CSV table of N, CA and C in Angstrom, one decimal:
chain,number,residue,atom,x,y,z
P,331,UNK,N,-8.3,-0.1,-11.0
P,331,UNK,CA,-9.3,-1.1,-10.6
P,331,UNK,C,-8.6,-2.3,-10.0
P,332,UNK,N,-9.1,-2.7,-8.9
P,332,UNK,CA,-8.6,-3.9,-8.2
P,332,UNK,C,-9.0,-5.2,-8.9
P,333,UNK,N,-8.3,-6.2,-8.6
P,333,UNK,CA,-8.5,-7.5,-9.1
P,333,UNK,C,-9.9,-8.1,-8.6
P,334,UNK,N,-10.0,-7.9,-7.2
P,334,UNK,CA,-11.2,-8.5,-6.5
P,334,UNK,C,-12.3,-7.4,-6.7
P,335,UNK,N,-13.4,-7.9,-7.3
P,335,UNK,CA,-14.6,-7.0,-7.5
P,335,UNK,C,-15.1,-6.4,-6.2
P,336,UNK,N,-15.4,-5.1,-6.2
P,336,UNK,CA,-16.0,-4.4,-5.0
P,336,UNK,C,-14.9,-3.8,-4.2
P,337,UNK,N,-13.6,-3.8,-4.6
P,337,UNK,CA,-12.5,-3.3,-3.9
P,337,UNK,C,-11.8,-2.2,-4.8
P,338,UNK,N,-11.3,-1.2,-4.3
P,338,UNK,CA,-10.6,-0.2,-5.0
P,338,UNK,C,-9.1,-0.5,-5.0
P,339,UNK,N,-8.6,-1.2,-4.1
P,339,UNK,CA,-7.1,-1.5,-4.0
P,339,UNK,C,-7.0,-3.0,-3.8
P,340,UNK,N,-6.0,-3.6,-4.4
P,340,UNK,CA,-5.7,-5.0,-4.1
P,340,UNK,C,-5.0,-5.2,-2.7
P,341,UNK,N,-4.0,-4.3,-2.5
P,341,UNK,CA,-3.3,-4.5,-1.3
P,341,UNK,C,-3.1,-3.1,-0.6
P,342,UNK,N,-3.3,-3.1,0.8
P,342,UNK,CA,-3.0,-1.9,1.5
P,342,UNK,C,-1.7,-2.2,2.4
P,343,UNK,N,-0.6,-1.5,2.1
P,343,UNK,CA,0.7,-1.8,2.8
P,343,UNK,C,0.7,-0.8,4.0
P,344,UNK,N,0.8,-1.3,5.2
P,344,UNK,CA,1.0,-0.7,6.5
P,344,UNK,C,2.4,-0.7,7.0
P,345,UNK,N,3.0,0.3,7.4
P,345,UNK,CA,4.3,0.3,7.9
P,345,UNK,C,4.5,1.5,8.8
P,346,UNK,N,5.4,1.5,9.8
P,346,UNK,CA,5.7,2.7,10.6
P,346,UNK,C,6.4,3.8,9.9
P,347,UNK,N,6.0,5.0,10.1
P,347,UNK,CA,6.7,6.1,9.3
P,347,UNK,C,8.1,6.2,9.6
P,348,UNK,N,8.6,5.8,10.8
P,348,UNK,CA,10.0,5.8,11.1
P,348,UNK,C,10.8,4.7,10.5
P,349,UNK,N,10.2,3.8,9.8
P,349,UNK,CA,10.9,2.6,9.3
P,349,UNK,C,11.8,3.0,8.1
P,350,UNK,N,12.7,2.2,7.7
P,350,UNK,CA,13.6,2.4,6.6
P,350,UNK,C,12.8,2.3,5.3
P,351,UNK,N,12.5,3.4,4.7
P,351,UNK,CA,11.7,3.5,3.5
P,351,UNK,C,12.4,2.8,2.3
P,352,UNK,N,13.7,2.8,2.3
P,352,UNK,CA,14.4,2.1,1.1
P,352,UNK,C,14.1,0.6,1.2
P,353,UNK,N,14.0,0.0,2.3
P,353,UNK,CA,13.7,-1.4,2.5
P,353,UNK,C,12.3,-1.6,1.9
P,354,UNK,N,11.4,-0.8,2.3
P,354,UNK,CA,10.0,-0.9,1.9
P,354,UNK,C,9.8,-0.7,0.3
P,355,UNK,N,10.6,0.2,-0.2
P,355,UNK,CA,10.6,0.4,-1.6
P,355,UNK,C,11.1,-0.8,-2.4
P,356,UNK,N,12.2,-1.3,-1.9
P,356,UNK,CA,12.8,-2.6,-2.5
P,356,UNK,C,11.7,-3.8,-2.4
P,357,UNK,N,11.1,-3.9,-1.3
P,357,UNK,CA,10.0,-4.9,-1.1
P,357,UNK,C,8.9,-4.7,-2.2
P,358,UNK,N,8.4,-3.5,-2.3
P,358,UNK,CA,7.4,-3.1,-3.2
P,358,UNK,C,7.9,-3.4,-4.7
P,359,UNK,N,9.2,-3.1,-5.0
P,359,UNK,CA,9.7,-3.3,-6.3
P,359,UNK,C,9.6,-4.8,-6.7
P,360,UNK,N,9.6,-5.7,-5.7
P,360,UNK,CA,9.5,-7.1,-5.9
P,360,UNK,C,8.1,-7.6,-5.9
P,361,UNK,N,7.3,-7.0,-5.0
P,361,UNK,CA,5.9,-7.4,-4.9
P,361,UNK,C,5.1,-7.1,-6.1
P,362,UNK,N,5.2,-5.9,-6.6
P,362,UNK,CA,4.4,-5.4,-7.8
P,362,UNK,C,4.5,-6.3,-9.0
P,363,UNK,N,5.7,-6.6,-9.4
P,363,UNK,CA,5.8,-7.6,-10.6
P,363,UNK,C,5.3,-9.0,-10.3
P,364,UNK,N,5.6,-9.5,-9.1
P,364,UNK,CA,5.1,-10.8,-8.7
P,364,UNK,C,3.6,-10.9,-8.7
P,365,UNK,N,2.9,-9.9,-8.2
P,365,UNK,CA,1.5,-9.8,-8.2
P,365,UNK,C,1.0,-9.7,-9.7
P,366,UNK,N,1.7,-8.9,-10.5
P,366,UNK,CA,1.3,-8.7,-11.9
P,366,UNK,C,1.3,-10.0,-12.6
P,367,UNK,N,2.3,-10.9,-12.4
P,367,UNK,CA,2.4,-12.2,-13.1
P,367,UNK,C,1.3,-13.1,-12.6
P,368,UNK,N,1.0,-13.0,-11.3
P,368,UNK,CA,-0.2,-13.8,-10.8
P,368,UNK,C,-1.5,-13.4,-11.3
P,369,UNK,N,-1.7,-12.1,-11.3
P,369,UNK,CA,-3.1,-11.6,-11.6
P,369,UNK,C,-3.2,-11.3,-13.1
P,370,UNK,N,-2.1,-11.1,-13.9
P,370,UNK,CA,-2.3,-10.9,-15.3
P,370,UNK,C,-2.3,-9.4,-15.6
P,371,UNK,N,-2.2,-8.5,-14.6
P,371,UNK,CA,-2.1,-7.1,-14.8
P,371,UNK,C,-1.6,-6.5,-13.5
P,372,UNK,N,-1.2,-5.2,-13.6
P,372,UNK,CA,-0.6,-4.5,-12.4
P,372,UNK,C,-1.6,-4.4,-11.2
P,373,UNK,N,-1.2,-4.8,-10.1
P,373,UNK,CA,-2.0,-4.7,-8.9
P,373,UNK,C,-2.1,-3.3,-8.5
P,374,UNK,N,-3.3,-2.9,-7.8
P,374,UNK,CA,-3.4,-1.6,-7.3
P,374,UNK,C,-3.0,-1.7,-5.8
P,375,UNK,N,-1.9,-1.0,-5.5
P,375,UNK,CA,-1.3,-1.1,-4.1
P,375,UNK,C,-1.4,0.3,-3.5
P,376,UNK,N,-2.0,0.4,-2.3
P,376,UNK,CA,-2.0,1.7,-1.6
P,376,UNK,C,-0.9,1.7,-0.6
P,377,UNK,N,-0.1,2.7,-0.6
P,377,UNK,CA,0.9,2.9,0.4
P,377,UNK,C,1.0,4.4,0.6
P,378,UNK,N,1.3,4.8,1.9
P,378,UNK,CA,1.5,6.2,2.2
P,378,UNK,C,2.6,6.8,1.5
P,379,UNK,N,2.5,7.9,0.8
P,379,UNK,CA,3.5,8.5,0.1
P,379,UNK,C,3.9,9.8,0.8
P,380,UNK,N,5.2,9.9,1.1
P,380,UNK,CA,5.6,11.1,1.9
P,380,UNK,C,5.2,12.4,1.2
P,381,UNK,N,5.3,12.5,0.0
P,381,UNK,CA,5.0,13.7,-0.7
P,381,UNK,C,3.5,14.1,-0.6
P,382,UNK,N,2.6,13.2,-0.3
P,382,UNK,CA,1.2,13.5,-0.2
P,382,UNK,C,0.8,13.8,1.3
P,383,UNK,N,1.7,13.5,2.2
P,383,UNK,CA,1.3,13.5,3.7
P,383,UNK,C,0.7,14.8,4.1
P,384,UNK,N,1.2,16.0,3.7
P,384,UNK,CA,0.7,17.2,4.2
P,384,UNK,C,-0.7,17.6,3.7
P,385,UNK,N,-1.1,17.1,2.5
P,385,UNK,CA,-2.4,17.5,1.9
P,385,UNK,C,-3.5,16.5,2.2
P,386,UNK,N,-3.2,15.5,3.0
P,386,UNK,CA,-4.3,14.5,3.2
P,386,UNK,C,-4.8,14.5,4.7
P,387,UNK,N,-6.1,14.1,4.8
P,387,UNK,CA,-6.7,13.9,6.1
P,387,UNK,C,-6.6,12.4,6.4
P,388,UNK,N,-5.6,12.1,7.1
P,388,UNK,CA,-5.3,10.7,7.4
P,388,UNK,C,-6.4,10.0,8.3
P,389,UNK,N,-7.0,10.8,9.2
P,389,UNK,CA,-8.1,10.2,9.9
P,389,UNK,C,-9.3,9.7,9.2
P,390,UNK,N,-9.4,10.2,7.9
P,390,UNK,CA,-10.4,9.7,7.0
P,390,UNK,C,-9.8,8.8,5.9
P,391,UNK,N,-8.7,9.3,5.3
P,391,UNK,CA,-8.2,8.6,4.2
P,391,UNK,C,-7.7,7.1,4.5
P,392,UNK,N,-7.0,7.0,5.6
P,392,UNK,CA,-6.4,5.6,5.9
P,392,UNK,C,-7.5,4.7,6.2
P,393,UNK,N,-8.5,4.9,7.1
P,393,UNK,CA,-9.6,3.9,7.3
P,393,UNK,C,-10.3,3.6,6.0
P,394,UNK,N,-10.6,4.7,5.2
P,394,UNK,CA,-11.3,4.4,3.9
P,394,UNK,C,-10.5,3.5,3.0
P,395,UNK,N,-9.2,3.8,2.9
P,395,UNK,CA,-8.4,2.9,2.1
P,395,UNK,C,-8.2,1.5,2.6
P,396,UNK,N,-8.2,1.4,3.9
P,396,UNK,CA,-8.1,-0.1,4.4
P,396,UNK,C,-9.4,-0.8,4.1
P,397,UNK,N,-10.6,-0.1,4.3
P,397,UNK,CA,-11.9,-0.8,4.0
P,397,UNK,C,-12.0,-1.1,2.4
P,398,UNK,N,-11.4,-0.3,1.6
P,398,UNK,CA,-11.6,-0.5,0.2
P,398,UNK,C,-10.4,-1.4,-0.4
P,399,UNK,N,-9.6,-2.1,0.4
P,399,UNK,CA,-8.5,-2.9,0.1
P,399,UNK,C,-8.9,-4.4,0.3
P,400,UNK,N,-8.5,-5.2,-0.7
P,400,UNK,CA,-8.8,-6.6,-0.5
P,400,UNK,C,-7.9,-7.3,0.4
P,401,UNK,N,-6.7,-6.8,0.6
P,401,UNK,CA,-5.6,-7.4,1.5
P,401,UNK,C,-5.0,-6.3,2.3
P,402,UNK,N,-4.9,-6.6,3.6
P,402,UNK,CA,-4.1,-5.6,4.5
P,402,UNK,C,-2.8,-6.3,4.8
P,403,UNK,N,-1.6,-5.7,4.3
P,403,UNK,CA,-0.4,-6.2,4.5
P,403,UNK,C,0.4,-5.4,5.5
P,404,UNK,N,0.7,-6.0,6.7
P,404,UNK,CA,1.4,-5.3,7.8
P,404,UNK,C,2.9,-5.6,7.8
P,405,UNK,N,3.7,-4.6,7.7
P,405,UNK,CA,5.2,-4.7,7.7
P,405,UNK,C,5.5,-4.2,9.1
P,406,UNK,N,5.7,-5.2,10.1
P,406,UNK,CA,6.0,-4.8,11.5
P,406,UNK,C,7.4,-4.3,11.7
P,407,UNK,N,7.6,-3.4,12.6
P,407,UNK,CA,8.9,-2.9,13.0
P,407,UNK,C,9.5,-3.8,14.0
P,408,UNK,N,10.8,-3.7,14.1
P,408,UNK,CA,11.5,-4.5,15.2
P,408,UNK,C,11.1,-4.0,16.6
């Protein structure tokens, strides 16, 4: 359950699939506890998981997840 009523996710994290996933994971490792301290509980963060990629319909799942997220966080590539 998201912090903001009416949303399924607190944050939708967008990044290019070719980006360094280690950097993104380190960023999330710092973001999650920081948001938890601010919100008082663990934030719901949506991010594309490589292990789920083959079983998902991204033409539907991504737009639905963006619409149901309170914040859209774009991590731009160089």
